[in-house]
Short mmCIF file of C-alpha atoms in Angstrom, two decimals:
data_model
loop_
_atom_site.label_atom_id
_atom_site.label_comp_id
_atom_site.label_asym_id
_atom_site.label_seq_id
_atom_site.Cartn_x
_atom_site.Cartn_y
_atom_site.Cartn_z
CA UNK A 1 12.38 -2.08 -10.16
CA UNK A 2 13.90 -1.04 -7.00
CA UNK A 3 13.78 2.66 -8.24
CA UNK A 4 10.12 2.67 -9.09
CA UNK A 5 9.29 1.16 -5.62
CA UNK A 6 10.82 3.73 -3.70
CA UNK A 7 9.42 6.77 -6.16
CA UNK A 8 5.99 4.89 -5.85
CA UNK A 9 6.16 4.33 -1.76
CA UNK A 10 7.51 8.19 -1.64
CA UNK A 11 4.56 9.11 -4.01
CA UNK A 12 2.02 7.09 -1.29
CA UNK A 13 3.48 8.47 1.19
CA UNK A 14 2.41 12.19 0.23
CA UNK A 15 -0.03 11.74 -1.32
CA UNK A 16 -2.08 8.53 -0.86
CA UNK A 17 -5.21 9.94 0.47
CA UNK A 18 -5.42 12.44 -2.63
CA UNK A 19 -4.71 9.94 -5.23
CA UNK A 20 -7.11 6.82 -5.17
CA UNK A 21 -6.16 5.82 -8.78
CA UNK A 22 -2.44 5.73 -7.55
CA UNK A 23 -2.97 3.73 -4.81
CA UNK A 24 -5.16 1.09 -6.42
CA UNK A 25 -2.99 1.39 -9.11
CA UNK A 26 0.40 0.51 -7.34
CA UNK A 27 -1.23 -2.01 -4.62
CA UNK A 28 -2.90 -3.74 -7.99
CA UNK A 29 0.58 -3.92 -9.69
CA UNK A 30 2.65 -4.88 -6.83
CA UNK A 31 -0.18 -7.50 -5.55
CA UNK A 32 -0.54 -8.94 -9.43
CA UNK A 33 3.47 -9.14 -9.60
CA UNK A 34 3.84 -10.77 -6.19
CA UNK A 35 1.00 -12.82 -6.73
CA UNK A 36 2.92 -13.84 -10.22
CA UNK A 37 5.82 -14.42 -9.00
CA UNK A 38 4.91 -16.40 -5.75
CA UNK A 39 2.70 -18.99 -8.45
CA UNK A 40 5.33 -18.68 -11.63
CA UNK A 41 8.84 -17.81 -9.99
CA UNK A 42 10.97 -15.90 -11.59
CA UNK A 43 11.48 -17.78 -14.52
CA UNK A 44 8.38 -16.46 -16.64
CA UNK A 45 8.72 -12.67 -16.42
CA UNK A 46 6.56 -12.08 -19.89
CA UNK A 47 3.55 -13.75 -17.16
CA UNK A 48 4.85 -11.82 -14.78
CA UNK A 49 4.74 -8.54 -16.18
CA UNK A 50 1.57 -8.84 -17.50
CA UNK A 51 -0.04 -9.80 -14.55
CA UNK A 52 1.74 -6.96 -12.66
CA UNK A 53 0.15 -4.58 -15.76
CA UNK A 54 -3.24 -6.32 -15.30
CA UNK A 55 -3.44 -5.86 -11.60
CA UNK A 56 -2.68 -1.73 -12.21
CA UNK A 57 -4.64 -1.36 -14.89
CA UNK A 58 -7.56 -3.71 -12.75
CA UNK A 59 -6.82 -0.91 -9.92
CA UNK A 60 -7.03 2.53 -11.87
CA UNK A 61 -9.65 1.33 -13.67
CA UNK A 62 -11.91 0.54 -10.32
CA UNK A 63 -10.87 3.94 -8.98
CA UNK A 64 -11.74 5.74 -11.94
CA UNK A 65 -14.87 3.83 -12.97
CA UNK A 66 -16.13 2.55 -10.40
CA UNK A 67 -15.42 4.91 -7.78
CA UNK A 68 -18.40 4.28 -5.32
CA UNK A 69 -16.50 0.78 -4.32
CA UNK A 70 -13.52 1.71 -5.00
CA UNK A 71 -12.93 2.30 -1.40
CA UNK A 72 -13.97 -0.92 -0.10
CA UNK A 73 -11.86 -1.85 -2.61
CA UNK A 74 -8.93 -0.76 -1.61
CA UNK A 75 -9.30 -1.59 1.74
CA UNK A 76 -9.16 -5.48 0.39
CA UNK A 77 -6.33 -4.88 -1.67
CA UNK A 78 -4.12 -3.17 0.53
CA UNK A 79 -5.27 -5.10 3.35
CA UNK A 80 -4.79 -8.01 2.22
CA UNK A 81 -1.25 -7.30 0.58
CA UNK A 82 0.05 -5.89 3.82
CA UNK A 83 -0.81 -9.11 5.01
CA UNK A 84 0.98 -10.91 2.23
CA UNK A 85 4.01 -9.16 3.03
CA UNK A 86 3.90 -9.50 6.69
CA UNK A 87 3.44 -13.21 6.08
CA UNK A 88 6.69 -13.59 3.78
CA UNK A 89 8.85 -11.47 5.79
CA UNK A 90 8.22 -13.81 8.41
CA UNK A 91 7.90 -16.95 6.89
CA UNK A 92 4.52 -17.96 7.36
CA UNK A 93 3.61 -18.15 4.04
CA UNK A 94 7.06 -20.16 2.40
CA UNK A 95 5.17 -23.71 1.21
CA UNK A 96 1.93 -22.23 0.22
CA UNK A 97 0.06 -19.07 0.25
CA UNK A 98 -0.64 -17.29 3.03
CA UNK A 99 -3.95 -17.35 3.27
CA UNK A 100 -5.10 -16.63 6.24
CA UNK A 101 -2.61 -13.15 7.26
CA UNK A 102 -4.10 -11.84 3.86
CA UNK A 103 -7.77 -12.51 4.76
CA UNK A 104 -7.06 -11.03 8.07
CA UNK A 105 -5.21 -8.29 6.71
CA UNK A 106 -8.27 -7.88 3.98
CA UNK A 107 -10.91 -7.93 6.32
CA UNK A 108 -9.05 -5.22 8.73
CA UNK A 109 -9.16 -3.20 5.81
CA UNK A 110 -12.97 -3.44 4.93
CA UNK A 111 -13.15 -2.30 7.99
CA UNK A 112 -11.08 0.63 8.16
CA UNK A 113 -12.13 1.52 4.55
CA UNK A 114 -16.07 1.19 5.46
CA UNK A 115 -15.96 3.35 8.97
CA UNK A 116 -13.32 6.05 8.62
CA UNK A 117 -12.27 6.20 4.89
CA UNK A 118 -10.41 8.87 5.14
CA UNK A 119 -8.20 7.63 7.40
CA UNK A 120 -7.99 4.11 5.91
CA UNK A 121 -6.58 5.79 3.14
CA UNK A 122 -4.14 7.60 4.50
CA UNK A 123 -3.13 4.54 6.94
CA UNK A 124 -2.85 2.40 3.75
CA UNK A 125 -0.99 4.48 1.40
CA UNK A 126 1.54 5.38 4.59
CA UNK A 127 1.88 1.15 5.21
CA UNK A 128 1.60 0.75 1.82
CA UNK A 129 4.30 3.23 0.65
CA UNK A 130 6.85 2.17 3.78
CA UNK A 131 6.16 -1.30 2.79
CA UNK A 132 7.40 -0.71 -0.94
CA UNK A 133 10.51 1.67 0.42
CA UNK A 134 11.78 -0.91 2.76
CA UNK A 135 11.21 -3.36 0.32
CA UNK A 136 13.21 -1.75 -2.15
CA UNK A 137 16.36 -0.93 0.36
CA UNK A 138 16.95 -4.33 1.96
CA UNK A 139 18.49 -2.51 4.95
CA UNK A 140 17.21 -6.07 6.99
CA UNK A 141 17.25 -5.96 11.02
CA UNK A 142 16.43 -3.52 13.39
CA UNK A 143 17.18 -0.67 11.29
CA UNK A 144 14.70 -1.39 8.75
CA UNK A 145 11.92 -1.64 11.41
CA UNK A 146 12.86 1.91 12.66
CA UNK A 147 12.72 3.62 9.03
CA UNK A 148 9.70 1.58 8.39
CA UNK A 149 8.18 3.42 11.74
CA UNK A 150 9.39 6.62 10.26
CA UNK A 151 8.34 6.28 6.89
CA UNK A 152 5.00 5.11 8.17
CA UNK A 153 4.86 8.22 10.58
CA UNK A 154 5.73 10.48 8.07
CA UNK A 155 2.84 9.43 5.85
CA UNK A 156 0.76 9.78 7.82
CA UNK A 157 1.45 13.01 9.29
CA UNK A 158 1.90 14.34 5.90
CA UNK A 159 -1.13 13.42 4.55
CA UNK A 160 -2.78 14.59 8.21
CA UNK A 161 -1.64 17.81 7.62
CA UNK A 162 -2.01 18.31 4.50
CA UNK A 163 -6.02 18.38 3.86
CA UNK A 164 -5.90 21.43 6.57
CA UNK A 165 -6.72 24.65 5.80
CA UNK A 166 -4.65 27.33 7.24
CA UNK A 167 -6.73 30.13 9.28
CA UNK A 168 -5.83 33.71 8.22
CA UNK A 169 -4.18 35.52 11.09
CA UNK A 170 -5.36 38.38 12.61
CA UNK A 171 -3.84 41.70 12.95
#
């Protein structure tokens, strides 16, 4: 699993902003397998796996089909999961589920989503990506807050980048 988060956070990383499907499509399989495994544990993977399935296949299927809130969308999902994560990696979540860090994180990401979608995208696919990278590594401590920086960086100055056109040069 470890493998596929890191090709998955690298593949957000590029190319978030260009690839809607992917990025509903990984934050609804990482949310449906976290979500899984925070109710179930780690004792039911069958449950686990399908829900992780369900939650991609939920996400490709809103980008794809239903593209107009597909956004909006997204702006819950990663939102909210960023929020998730934040709250377990600091223990504010351990007894029950976090609720309130992923309705904060959710709404934040309505928000972004709704005013300047382009750049909610390409924020969220950057956190997004890092988020699945450093999960992936377990480097812990300050070192894994300084490649998360990076790795959130370089999303988003890839992605910046890469929508511009180049201007011919003159001779």
């Amino acid at each position: 699993m470890n493998y596929v988060q890191i090709l998955v956070g690298l593949a957000l990383l590029a190319f978030g902003r260009k690839g809607l499907g992917l990025l509903l499509g990984a934050v609804g399989f990482f949310a449906g397998l976290s979500i899984a495994t925070h109710f179930v544990g780690s004792s039911s993977s069958t449950v686990t796996i399908i829900a992780a399935i369900a939650g991609g296949g939920i996400g490709i299927f809103i980008a794809f089909f239903i593209q107009k809130i597909a956004v909006v969308v997204t702006g819950v999902l990663g939102g909210g999961y960023t929020g998730y994560v934040l709250a377990m990696q600091y223990g504010w979540g351990a007894e029950s589920f976090p609720w309130i860090p992923v309705g904060i994180g959710a709404v934040i990401g309505v928000v972004l989503a709704f005013f300047i979608v382009k750049w909610a995208l390409i924020l969220l696919s950057s956190f997004f990506g890092a988020f699945l990278i450093i999960n992936a590594i377990h480097v812990g401590g300050f070192l894994e807050t300084i490649i998360f920086i990076a790795l959130v960086m370089a999303g988003i100055l890839f992605q910046a980048r890469s929508g511009k056109s180049r201007e011919p040069q003159q001779q």
